Coordinates of N, CA and C in Angstrom, one line a residue:
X1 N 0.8 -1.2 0.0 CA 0.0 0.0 0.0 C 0.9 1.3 0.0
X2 N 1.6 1.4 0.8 CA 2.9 2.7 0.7 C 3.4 2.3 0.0
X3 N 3.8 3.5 -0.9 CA 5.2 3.5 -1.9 C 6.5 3.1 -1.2
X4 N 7.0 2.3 -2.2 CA 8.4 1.2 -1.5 C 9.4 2.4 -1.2
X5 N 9.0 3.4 -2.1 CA 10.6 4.4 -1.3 C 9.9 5.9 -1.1
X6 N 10.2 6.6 -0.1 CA 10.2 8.1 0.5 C 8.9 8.4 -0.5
X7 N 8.3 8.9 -0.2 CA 7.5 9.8 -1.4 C 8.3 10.8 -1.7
X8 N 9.2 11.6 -1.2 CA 9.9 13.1 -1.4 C 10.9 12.7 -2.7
X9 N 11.4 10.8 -2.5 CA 12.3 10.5 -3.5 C 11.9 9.7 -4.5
X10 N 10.4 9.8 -4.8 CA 9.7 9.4 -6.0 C 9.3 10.9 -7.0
X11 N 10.1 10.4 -8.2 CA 9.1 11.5 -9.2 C 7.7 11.0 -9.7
X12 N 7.1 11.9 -9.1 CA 5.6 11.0 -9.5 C 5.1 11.5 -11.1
X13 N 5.4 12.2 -11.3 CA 5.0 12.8 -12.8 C 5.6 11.6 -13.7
X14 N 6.9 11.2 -13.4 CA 7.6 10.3 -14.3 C 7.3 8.7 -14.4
X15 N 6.6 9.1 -12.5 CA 6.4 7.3 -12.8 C 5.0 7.4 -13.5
X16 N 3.7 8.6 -13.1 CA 2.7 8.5 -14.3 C 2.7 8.5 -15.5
X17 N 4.0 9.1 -16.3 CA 4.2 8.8 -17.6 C 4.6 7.0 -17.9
X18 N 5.4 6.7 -16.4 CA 5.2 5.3 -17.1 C 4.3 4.3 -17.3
X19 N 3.7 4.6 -16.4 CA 2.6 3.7 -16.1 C 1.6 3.6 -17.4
X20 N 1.3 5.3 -18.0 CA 0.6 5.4 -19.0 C 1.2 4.4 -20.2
X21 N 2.6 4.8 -20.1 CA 3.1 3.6 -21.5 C 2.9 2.1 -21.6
X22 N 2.6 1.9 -20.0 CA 3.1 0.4 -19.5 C 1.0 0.0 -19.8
X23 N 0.4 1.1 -20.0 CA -1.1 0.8 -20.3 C -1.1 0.4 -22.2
X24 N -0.4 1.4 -22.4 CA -0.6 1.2 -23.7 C -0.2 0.5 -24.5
X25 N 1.0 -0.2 -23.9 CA 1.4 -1.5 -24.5 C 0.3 -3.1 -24.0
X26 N 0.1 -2.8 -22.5 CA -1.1 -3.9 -22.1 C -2.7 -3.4 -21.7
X27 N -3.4 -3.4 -22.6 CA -4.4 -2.7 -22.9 C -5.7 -3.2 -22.0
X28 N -5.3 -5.1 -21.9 CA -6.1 -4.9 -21.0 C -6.1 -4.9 -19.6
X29 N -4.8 -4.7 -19.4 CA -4.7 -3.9 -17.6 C -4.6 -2.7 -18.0
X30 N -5.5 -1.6 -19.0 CA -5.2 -0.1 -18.8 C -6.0 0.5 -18.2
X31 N -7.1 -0.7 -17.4 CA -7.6 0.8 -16.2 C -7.2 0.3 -15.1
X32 N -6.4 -0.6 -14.2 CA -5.5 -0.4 -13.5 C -4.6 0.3 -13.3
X33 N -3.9 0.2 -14.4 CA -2.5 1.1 -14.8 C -2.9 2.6 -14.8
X34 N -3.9 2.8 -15.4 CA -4.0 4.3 -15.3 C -5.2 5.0 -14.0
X35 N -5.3 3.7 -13.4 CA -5.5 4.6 -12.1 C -4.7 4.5 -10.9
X36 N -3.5 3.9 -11.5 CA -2.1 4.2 -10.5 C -1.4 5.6 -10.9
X37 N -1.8 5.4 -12.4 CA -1.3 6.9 -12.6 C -1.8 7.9 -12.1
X38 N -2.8 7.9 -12.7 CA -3.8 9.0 -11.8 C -3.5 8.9 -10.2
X39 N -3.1 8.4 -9.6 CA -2.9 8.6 -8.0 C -1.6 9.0 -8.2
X40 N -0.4 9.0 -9.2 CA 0.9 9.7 -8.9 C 0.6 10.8 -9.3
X41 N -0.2 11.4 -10.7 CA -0.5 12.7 -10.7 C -1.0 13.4 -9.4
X42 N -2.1 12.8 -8.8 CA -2.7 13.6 -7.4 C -1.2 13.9 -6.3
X43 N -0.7 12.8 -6.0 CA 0.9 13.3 -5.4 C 2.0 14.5 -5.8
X44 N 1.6 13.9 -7.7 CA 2.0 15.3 -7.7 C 2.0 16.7 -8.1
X45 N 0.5 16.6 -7.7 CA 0.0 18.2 -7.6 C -0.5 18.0 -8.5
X46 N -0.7 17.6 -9.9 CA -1.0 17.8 -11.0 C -2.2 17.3 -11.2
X47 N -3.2 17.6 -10.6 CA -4.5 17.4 -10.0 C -5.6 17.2 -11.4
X48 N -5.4 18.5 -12.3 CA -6.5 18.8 -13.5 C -5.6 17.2 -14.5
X49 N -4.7 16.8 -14.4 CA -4.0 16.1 -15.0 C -4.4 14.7 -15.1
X50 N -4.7 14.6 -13.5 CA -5.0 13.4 -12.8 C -6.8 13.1 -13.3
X51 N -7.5 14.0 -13.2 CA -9.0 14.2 -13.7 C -9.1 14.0 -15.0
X52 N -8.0 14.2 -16.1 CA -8.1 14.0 -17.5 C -7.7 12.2 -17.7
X53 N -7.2 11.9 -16.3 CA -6.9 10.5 -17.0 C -8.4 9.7 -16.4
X54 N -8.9 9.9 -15.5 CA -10.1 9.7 -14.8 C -11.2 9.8 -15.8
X55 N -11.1 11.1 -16.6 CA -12.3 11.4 -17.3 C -11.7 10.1 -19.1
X56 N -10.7 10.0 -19.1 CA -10.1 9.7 -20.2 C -10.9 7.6 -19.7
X57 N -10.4 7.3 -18.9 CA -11.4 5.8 -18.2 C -12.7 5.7 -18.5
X58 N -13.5 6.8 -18.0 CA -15.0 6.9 -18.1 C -15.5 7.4 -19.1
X59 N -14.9 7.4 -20.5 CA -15.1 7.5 -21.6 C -14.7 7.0 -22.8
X60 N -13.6 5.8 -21.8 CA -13.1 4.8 -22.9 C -14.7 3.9 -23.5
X61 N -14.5 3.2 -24.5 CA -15.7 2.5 -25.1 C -15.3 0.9 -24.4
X62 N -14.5 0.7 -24.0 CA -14.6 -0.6 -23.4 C -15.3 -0.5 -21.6
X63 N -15.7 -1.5 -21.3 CA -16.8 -1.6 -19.9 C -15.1 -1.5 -18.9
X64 N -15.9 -0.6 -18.2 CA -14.9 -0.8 -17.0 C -15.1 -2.0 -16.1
X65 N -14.1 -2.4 -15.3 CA -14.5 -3.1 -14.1 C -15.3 -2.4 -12.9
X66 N -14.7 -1.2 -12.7 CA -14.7 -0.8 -11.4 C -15.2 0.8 -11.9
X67 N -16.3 1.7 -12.3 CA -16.5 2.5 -13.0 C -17.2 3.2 -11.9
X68 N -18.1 2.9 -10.4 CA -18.2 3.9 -9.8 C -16.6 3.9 -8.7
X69 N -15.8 3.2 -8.2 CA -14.6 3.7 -8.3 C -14.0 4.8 -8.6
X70 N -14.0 4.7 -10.1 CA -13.2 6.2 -11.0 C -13.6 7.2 -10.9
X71 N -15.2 7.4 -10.8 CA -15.9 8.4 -10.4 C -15.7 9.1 -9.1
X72 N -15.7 7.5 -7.9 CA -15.6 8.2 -6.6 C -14.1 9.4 -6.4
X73 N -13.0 8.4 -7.1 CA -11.8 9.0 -7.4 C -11.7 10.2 -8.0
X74 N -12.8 10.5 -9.2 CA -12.6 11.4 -9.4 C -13.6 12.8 -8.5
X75 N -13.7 12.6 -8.3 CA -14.8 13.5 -7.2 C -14.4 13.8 -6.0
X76 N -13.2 13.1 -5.6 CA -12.1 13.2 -4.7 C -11.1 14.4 -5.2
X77 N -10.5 14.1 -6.4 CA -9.8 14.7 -7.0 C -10.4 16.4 -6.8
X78 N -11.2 16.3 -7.5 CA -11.9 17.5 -8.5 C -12.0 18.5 -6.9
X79 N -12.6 18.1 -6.0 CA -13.1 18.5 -4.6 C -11.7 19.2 -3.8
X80 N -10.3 18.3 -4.0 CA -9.4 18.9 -3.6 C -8.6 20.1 -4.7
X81 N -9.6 20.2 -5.2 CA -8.7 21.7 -6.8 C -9.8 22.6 -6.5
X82 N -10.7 23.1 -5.9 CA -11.3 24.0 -6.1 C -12.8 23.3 -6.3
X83 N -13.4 22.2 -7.5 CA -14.7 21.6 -8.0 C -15.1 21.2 -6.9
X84 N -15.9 21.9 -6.0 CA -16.9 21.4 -5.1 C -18.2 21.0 -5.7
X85 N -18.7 21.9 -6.3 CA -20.1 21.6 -6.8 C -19.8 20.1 -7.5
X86 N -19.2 20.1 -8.5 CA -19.1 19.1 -9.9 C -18.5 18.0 -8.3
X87 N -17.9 18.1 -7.7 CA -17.3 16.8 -7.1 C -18.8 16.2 -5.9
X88 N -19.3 17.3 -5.5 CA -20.3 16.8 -4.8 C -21.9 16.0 -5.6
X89 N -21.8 16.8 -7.2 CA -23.1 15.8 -7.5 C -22.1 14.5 -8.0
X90 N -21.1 14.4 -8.4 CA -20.8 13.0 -8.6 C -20.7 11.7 -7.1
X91 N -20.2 12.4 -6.4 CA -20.7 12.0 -4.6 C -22.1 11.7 -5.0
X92 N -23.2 12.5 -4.9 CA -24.4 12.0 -4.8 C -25.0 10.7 -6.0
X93 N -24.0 11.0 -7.1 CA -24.6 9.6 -8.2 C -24.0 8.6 -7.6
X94 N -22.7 8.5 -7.0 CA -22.1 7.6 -7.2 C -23.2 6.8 -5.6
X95 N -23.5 7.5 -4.7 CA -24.4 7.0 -3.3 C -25.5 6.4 -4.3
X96 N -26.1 7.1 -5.0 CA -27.7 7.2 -5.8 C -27.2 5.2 -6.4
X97 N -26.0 5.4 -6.8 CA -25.7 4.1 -7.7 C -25.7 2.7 -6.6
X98 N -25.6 3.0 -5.8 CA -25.6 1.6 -4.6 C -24.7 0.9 -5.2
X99 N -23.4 1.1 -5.7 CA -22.4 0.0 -5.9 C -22.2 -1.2 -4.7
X100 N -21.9 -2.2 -5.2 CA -21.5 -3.5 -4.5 C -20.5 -3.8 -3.8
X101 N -19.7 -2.8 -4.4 CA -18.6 -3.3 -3.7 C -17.9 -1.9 -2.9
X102 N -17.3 -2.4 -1.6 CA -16.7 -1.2 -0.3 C -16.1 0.3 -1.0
X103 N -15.2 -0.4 -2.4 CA -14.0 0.8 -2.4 C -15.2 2.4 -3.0
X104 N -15.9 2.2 -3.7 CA -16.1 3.6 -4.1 C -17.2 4.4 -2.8
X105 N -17.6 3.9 -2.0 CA -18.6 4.0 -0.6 C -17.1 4.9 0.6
X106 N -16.1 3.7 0.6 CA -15.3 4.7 1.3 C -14.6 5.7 0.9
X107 N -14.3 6.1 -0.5 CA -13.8 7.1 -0.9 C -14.7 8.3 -0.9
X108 N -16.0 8.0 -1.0 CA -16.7 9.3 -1.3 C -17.2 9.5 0.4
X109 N -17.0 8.7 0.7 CA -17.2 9.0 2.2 C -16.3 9.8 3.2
X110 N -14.8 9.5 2.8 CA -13.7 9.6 3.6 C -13.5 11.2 2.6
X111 N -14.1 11.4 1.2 CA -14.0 13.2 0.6 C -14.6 13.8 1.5
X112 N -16.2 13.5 1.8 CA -16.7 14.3 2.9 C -16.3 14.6 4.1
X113 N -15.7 13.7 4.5 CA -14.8 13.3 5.8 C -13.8 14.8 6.0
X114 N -13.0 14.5 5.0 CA -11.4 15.3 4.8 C -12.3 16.9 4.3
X115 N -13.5 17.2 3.8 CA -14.0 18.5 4.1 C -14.9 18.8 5.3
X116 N -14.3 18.1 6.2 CA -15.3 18.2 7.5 C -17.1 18.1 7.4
X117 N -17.3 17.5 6.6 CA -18.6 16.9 6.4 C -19.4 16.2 7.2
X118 N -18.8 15.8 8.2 CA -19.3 14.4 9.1 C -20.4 13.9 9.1
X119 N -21.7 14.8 9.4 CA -22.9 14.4 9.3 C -23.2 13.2 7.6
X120 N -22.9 13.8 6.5 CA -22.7 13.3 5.5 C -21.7 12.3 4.7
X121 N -21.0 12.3 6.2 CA -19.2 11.3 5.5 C -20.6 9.9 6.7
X122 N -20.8 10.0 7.5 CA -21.6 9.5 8.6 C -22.7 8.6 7.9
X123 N -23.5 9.4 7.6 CA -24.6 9.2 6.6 C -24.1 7.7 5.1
X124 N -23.3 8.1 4.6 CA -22.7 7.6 3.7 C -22.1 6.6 4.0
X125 N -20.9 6.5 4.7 CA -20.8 4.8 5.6 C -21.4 3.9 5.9
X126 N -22.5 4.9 6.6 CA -23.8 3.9 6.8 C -24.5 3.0 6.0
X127 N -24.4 4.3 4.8 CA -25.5 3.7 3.6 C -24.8 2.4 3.0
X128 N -23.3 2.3 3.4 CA -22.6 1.3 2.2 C -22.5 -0.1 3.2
X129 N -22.5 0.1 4.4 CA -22.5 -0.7 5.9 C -23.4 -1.3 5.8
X130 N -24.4 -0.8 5.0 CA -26.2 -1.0 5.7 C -26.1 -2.1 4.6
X131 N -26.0 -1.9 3.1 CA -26.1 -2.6 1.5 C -25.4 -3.2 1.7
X132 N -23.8 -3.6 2.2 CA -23.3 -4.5 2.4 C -22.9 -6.0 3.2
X133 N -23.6 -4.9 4.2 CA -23.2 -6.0 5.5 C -24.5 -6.5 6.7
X134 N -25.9 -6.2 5.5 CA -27.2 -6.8 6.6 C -26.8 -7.6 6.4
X135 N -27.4 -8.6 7.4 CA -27.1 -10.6 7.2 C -26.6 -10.8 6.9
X136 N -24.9 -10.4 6.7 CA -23.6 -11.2 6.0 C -23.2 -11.8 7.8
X137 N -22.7 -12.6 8.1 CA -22.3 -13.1 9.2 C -20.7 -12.9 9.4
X138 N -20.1 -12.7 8.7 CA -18.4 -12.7 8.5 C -18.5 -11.8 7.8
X139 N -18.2 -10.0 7.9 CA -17.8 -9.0 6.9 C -16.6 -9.6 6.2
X140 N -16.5 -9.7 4.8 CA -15.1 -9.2 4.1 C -14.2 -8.5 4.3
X141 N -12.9 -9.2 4.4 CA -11.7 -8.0 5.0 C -12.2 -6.7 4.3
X142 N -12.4 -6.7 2.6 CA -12.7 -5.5 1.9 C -13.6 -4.5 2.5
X143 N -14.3 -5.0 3.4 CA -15.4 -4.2 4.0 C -15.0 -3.7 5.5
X144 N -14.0 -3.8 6.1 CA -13.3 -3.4 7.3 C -13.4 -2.2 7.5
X145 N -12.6 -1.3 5.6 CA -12.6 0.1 6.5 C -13.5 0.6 5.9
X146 N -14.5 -0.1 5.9 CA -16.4 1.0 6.0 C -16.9 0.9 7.4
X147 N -16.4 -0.3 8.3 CA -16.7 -0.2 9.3 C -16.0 0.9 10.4
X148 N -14.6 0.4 9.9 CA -13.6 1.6 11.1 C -13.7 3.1 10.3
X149 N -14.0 3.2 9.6 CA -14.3 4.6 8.6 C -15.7 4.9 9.5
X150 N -16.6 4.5 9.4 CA -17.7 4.6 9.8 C -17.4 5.0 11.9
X151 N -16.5 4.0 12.2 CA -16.3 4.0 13.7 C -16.1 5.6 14.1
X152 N -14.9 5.5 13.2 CA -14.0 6.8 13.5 C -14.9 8.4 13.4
X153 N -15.5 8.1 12.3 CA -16.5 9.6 12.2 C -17.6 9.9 13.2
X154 N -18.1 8.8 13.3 CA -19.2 8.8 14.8 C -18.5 9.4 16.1
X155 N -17.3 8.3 16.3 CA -16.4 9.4 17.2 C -16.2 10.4 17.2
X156 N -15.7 11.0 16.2 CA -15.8 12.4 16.3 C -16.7 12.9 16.4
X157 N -18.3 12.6 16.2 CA -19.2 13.4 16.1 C -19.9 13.1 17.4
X158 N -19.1 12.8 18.5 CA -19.5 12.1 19.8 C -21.4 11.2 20.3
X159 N -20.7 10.4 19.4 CA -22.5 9.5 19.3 C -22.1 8.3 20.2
X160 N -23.3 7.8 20.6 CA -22.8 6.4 21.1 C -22.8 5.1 20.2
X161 N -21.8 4.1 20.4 CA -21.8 3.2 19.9 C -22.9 2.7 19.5
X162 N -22.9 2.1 18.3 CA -24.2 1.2 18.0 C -23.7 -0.2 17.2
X163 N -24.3 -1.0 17.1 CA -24.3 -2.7 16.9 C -23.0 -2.5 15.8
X164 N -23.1 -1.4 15.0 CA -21.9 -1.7 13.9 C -20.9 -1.2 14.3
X165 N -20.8 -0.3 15.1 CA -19.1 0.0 15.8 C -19.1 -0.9 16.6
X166 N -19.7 -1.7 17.6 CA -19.7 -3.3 18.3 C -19.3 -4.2 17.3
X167 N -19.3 -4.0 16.0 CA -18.5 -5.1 15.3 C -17.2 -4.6 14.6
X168 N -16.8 -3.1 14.3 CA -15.8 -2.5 14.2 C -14.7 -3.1 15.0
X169 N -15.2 -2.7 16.4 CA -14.2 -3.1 17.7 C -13.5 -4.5 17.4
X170 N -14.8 -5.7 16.9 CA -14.5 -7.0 16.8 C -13.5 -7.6 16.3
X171 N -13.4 -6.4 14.7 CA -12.7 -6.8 13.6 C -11.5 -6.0 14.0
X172 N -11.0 -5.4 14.6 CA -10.1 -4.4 14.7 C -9.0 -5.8 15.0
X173 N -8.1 -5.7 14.7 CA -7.3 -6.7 15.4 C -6.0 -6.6 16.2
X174 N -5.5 -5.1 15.9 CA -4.5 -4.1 17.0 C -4.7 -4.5 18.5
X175 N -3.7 -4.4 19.4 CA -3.6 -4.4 20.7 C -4.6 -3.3 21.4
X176 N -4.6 -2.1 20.1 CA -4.9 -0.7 20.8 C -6.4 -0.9 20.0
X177 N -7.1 -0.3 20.7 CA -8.4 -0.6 20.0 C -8.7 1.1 19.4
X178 N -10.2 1.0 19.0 CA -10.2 2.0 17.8 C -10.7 3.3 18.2
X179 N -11.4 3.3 19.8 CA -11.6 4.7 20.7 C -10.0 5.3 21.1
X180 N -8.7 4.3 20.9 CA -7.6 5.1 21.5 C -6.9 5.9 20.0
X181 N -7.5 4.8 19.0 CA -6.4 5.0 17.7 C -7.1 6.8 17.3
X182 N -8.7 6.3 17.4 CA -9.5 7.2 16.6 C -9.3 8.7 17.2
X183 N -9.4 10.1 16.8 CA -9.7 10.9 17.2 C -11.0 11.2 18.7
X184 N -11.1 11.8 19.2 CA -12.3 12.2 20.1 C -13.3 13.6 18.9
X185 N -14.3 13.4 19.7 CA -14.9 14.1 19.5 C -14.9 15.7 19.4
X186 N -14.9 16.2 18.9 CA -13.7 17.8 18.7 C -12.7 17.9 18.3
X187 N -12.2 16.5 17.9 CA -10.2 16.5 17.6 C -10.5 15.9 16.3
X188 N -11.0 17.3 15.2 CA -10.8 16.4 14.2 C -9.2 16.5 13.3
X189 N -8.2 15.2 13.4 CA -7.0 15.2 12.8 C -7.0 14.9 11.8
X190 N -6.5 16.0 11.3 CA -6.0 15.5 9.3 C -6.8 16.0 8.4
X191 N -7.8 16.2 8.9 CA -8.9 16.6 7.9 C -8.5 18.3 7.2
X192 N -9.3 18.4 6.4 CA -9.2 20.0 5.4 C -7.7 19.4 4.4
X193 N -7.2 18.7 4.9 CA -6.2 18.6 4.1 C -6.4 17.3 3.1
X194 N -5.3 17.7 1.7 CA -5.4 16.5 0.5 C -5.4 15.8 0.4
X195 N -6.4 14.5 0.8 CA -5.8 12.8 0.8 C -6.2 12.9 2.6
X196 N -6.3 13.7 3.0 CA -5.9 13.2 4.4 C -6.3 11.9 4.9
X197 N -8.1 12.3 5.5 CA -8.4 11.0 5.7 C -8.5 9.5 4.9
X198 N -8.6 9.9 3.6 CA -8.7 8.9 2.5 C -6.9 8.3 2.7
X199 N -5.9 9.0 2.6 CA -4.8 8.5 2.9 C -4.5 7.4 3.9
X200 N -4.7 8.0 5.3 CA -4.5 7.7 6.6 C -4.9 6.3 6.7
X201 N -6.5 6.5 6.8 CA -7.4 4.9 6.8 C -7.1 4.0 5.8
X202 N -6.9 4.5 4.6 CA -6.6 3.0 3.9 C -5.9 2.2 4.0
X203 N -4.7 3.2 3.9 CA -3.5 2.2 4.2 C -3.0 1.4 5.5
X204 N -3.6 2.1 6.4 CA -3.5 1.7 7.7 C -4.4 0.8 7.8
X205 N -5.7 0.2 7.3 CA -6.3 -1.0 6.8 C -6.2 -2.0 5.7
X206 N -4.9 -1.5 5.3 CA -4.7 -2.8 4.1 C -5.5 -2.7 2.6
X207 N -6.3 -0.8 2.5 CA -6.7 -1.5 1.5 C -8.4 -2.0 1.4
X208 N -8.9 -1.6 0.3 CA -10.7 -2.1 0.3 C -10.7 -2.6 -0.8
X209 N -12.0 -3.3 -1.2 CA -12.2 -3.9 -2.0 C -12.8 -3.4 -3.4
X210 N -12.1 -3.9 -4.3 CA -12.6 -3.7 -5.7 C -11.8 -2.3 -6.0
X211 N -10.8 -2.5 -6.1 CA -9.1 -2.1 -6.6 C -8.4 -2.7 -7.1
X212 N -8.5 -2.6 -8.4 CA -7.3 -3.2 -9.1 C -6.3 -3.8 -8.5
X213 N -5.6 -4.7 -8.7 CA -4.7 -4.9 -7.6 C -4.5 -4.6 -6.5
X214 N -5.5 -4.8 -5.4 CA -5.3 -4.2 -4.1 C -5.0 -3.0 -3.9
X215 N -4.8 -2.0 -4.7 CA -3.6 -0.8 -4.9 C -5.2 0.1 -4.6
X216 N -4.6 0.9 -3.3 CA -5.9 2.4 -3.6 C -5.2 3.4 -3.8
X217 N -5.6 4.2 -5.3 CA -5.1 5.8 -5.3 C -5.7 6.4 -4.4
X218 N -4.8 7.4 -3.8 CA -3.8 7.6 -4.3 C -2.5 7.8 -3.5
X219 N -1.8 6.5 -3.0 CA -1.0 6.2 -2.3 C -0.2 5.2 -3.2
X220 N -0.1 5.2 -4.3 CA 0.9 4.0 -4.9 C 1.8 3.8 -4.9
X221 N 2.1 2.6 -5.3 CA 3.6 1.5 -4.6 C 3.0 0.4 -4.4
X222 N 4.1 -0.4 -4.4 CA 3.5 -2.2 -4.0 C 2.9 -2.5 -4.5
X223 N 2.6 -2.5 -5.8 CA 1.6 -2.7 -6.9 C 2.3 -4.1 -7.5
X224 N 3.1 -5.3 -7.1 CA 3.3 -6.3 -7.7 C 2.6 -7.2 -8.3
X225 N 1.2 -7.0 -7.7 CA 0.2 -7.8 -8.3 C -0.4 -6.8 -9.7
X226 N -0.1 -5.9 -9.8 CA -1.2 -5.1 -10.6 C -0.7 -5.7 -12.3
X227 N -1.2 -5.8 -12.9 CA -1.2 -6.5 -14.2 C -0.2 -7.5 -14.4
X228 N -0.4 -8.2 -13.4 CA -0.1 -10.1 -13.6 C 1.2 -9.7 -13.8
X229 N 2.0 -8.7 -12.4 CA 3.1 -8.3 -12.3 C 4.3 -7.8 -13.6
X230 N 3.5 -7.4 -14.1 CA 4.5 -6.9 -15.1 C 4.7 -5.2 -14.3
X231 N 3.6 -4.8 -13.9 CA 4.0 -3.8 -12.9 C 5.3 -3.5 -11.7
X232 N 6.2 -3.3 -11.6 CA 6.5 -3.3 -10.3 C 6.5 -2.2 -9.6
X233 N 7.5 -2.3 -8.2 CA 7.0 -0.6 -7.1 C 7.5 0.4 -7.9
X234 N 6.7 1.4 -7.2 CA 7.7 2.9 -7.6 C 9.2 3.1 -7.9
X235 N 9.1 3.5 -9.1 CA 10.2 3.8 -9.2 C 11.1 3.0 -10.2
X236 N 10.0 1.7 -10.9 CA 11.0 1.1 -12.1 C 10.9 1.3 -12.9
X237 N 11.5 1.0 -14.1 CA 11.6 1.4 -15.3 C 10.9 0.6 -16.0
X238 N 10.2 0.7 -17.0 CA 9.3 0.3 -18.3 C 9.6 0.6 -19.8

C-alpha cells in the first residue's frame, strides 16, 4: 500500500508517464494502470491532470471493471482543486448508484470526511454498511474500512456506539483498539487537508475492495500484483 521508497524520493510525474506507457502496451490492464497513474499525478500536484486520466477511463468505449470507483476517485480529485459543486453531485450519483462493492462507498465517504462533512461522510458509511453488511455473518476484509471509517466519524461526532461499531471493535485486530487510535470528539486530525483521511485509513487498513490490484489511489507503490506483475513498485523502469 505505501510507496516502497520516501514519497519526497519518488518522481511521481515520471512514474505517471510510465505507467501510461506500460497501459498502452497492455491494454487490457489499462484501467489499473491508469488509475495508479492517476494517484501519482494527485501526489504530484497535478491534479487537472490526474481528472483528464479519470475522465479519459470513463469515456473509454470498453466496460470498466470498477466504474463507480473512478468516479468516486474522481470526485475526490476535483473537490481537492477548487470543484466542489461538480465533485459533490458526482458524490451523490455515485451514493444514488448503490455500488456493491466497499471501495467507491469509502472514498466518497472519507472526501466528505477530509471536508469536514461528518454528518454526511456518517450518513454515507452507513448507507454502504447498511447494503453491504445486513445478514452477512463474517464481513469481508474489503469491508473493514467502511466499518472503522464509519467507527471513526461517529467518534468524532460524539455518538454512542451502535451494533456496527460493536462489530468495528471486533474486527479491529490491534492491541490498541479504535476509541484510543481514533480521534475524540472535537479533535478532528488531518482533515481539510489532501488525501488526508482517505490517505491515513486506507493504508492503515490494508486497502478495500474492488481495486485493481489491491492498490488504492492515491497512495501508490506495492503494486506487484497489478497487471499479472508486469508492474513493479515505484520507481522502475518500463
Amino acid at each position: 500500500m505505501r510507496p516502497d521508497t520516501p514519497a519526497e524520493n519518488v518522481d511521481h510525474s515520471a512514474e505517471a508517464a510510465r505507467l501510461e506507457r506500460t497501459a498502452a502496451r497492455y491494454p487490457e490492464d489499462a484501467e489499473a494502470l491508469l488509475l495508479q497513474a492517476a494517484a501519482h499525478l494527485e501526489l504530484a500536484g497535478d491534479r487537472p491532470a490526474a481528472t483528464a486520466l479519470y475522465d479519459r477511463l470513463l469515456s473509454s468505449p470498453d466496460n470498466l471493471e470498477t466504474p463507480h470507483l473512478v468516479r468516486a476517485l474522481k470526485a475526490s480529485n476535483l473537490w481537492e482543486y477548487g470543484h466542489e459543486a461538480e465533485a459533490r453531485a458526482i458524490i451523490d450519483g455515485v451514493r444514488a448508484a448503490s455500488p456493491r462493492d466497499a471501495a467507491p462507498w469509502v472514498i466518497v465517504a472519507e472526501s466528505l470526511e477530509s471536508h469536514d462533512e461528518l454528518e454526511a461522510a456518517q450518513e454515507t458509511f452507513t448507507e454502504g454498511v447498511t447494503l453491504l453488511l445486513t445478514d452477512v455473518p463474517e464481513p469481508p476484509y474489503s469491508t473493514h474500512p467502511l466499518l472503522f471509517g464509519r467507527h471513526r466519524v461517529r467518534r468524532m461526532l460524539g455518538v454512542s456506539h451502535d451494533e456496527w461499531d460493536t462489530l468495528a471493535d471486533t474486527l479491529h485486530s490491534s492491541s490498541v483498539s479504535l476509541d484510543e487510535l481514533q480521534p475524540e470528539a472535537g479533535v478532528v486530525a488531518g482533515l481539510g487537508q489532501p488525501g488526508g483521511a482517505r490517505g491515513r485509513d486506507l493504508t492503515a487498513t490494508g486497502g478495500v475492495g474492488g481495486v485493481p490490484g489491491g492498490v488504492v489511489p492515491p497512495v501508490p507503490g506495492g503494486c506487484t500484483a497489478l497487471a499479472g506483475g508486469r508492474v513493479g513498485g515505484t520507481g522502475g523502469g518500463v
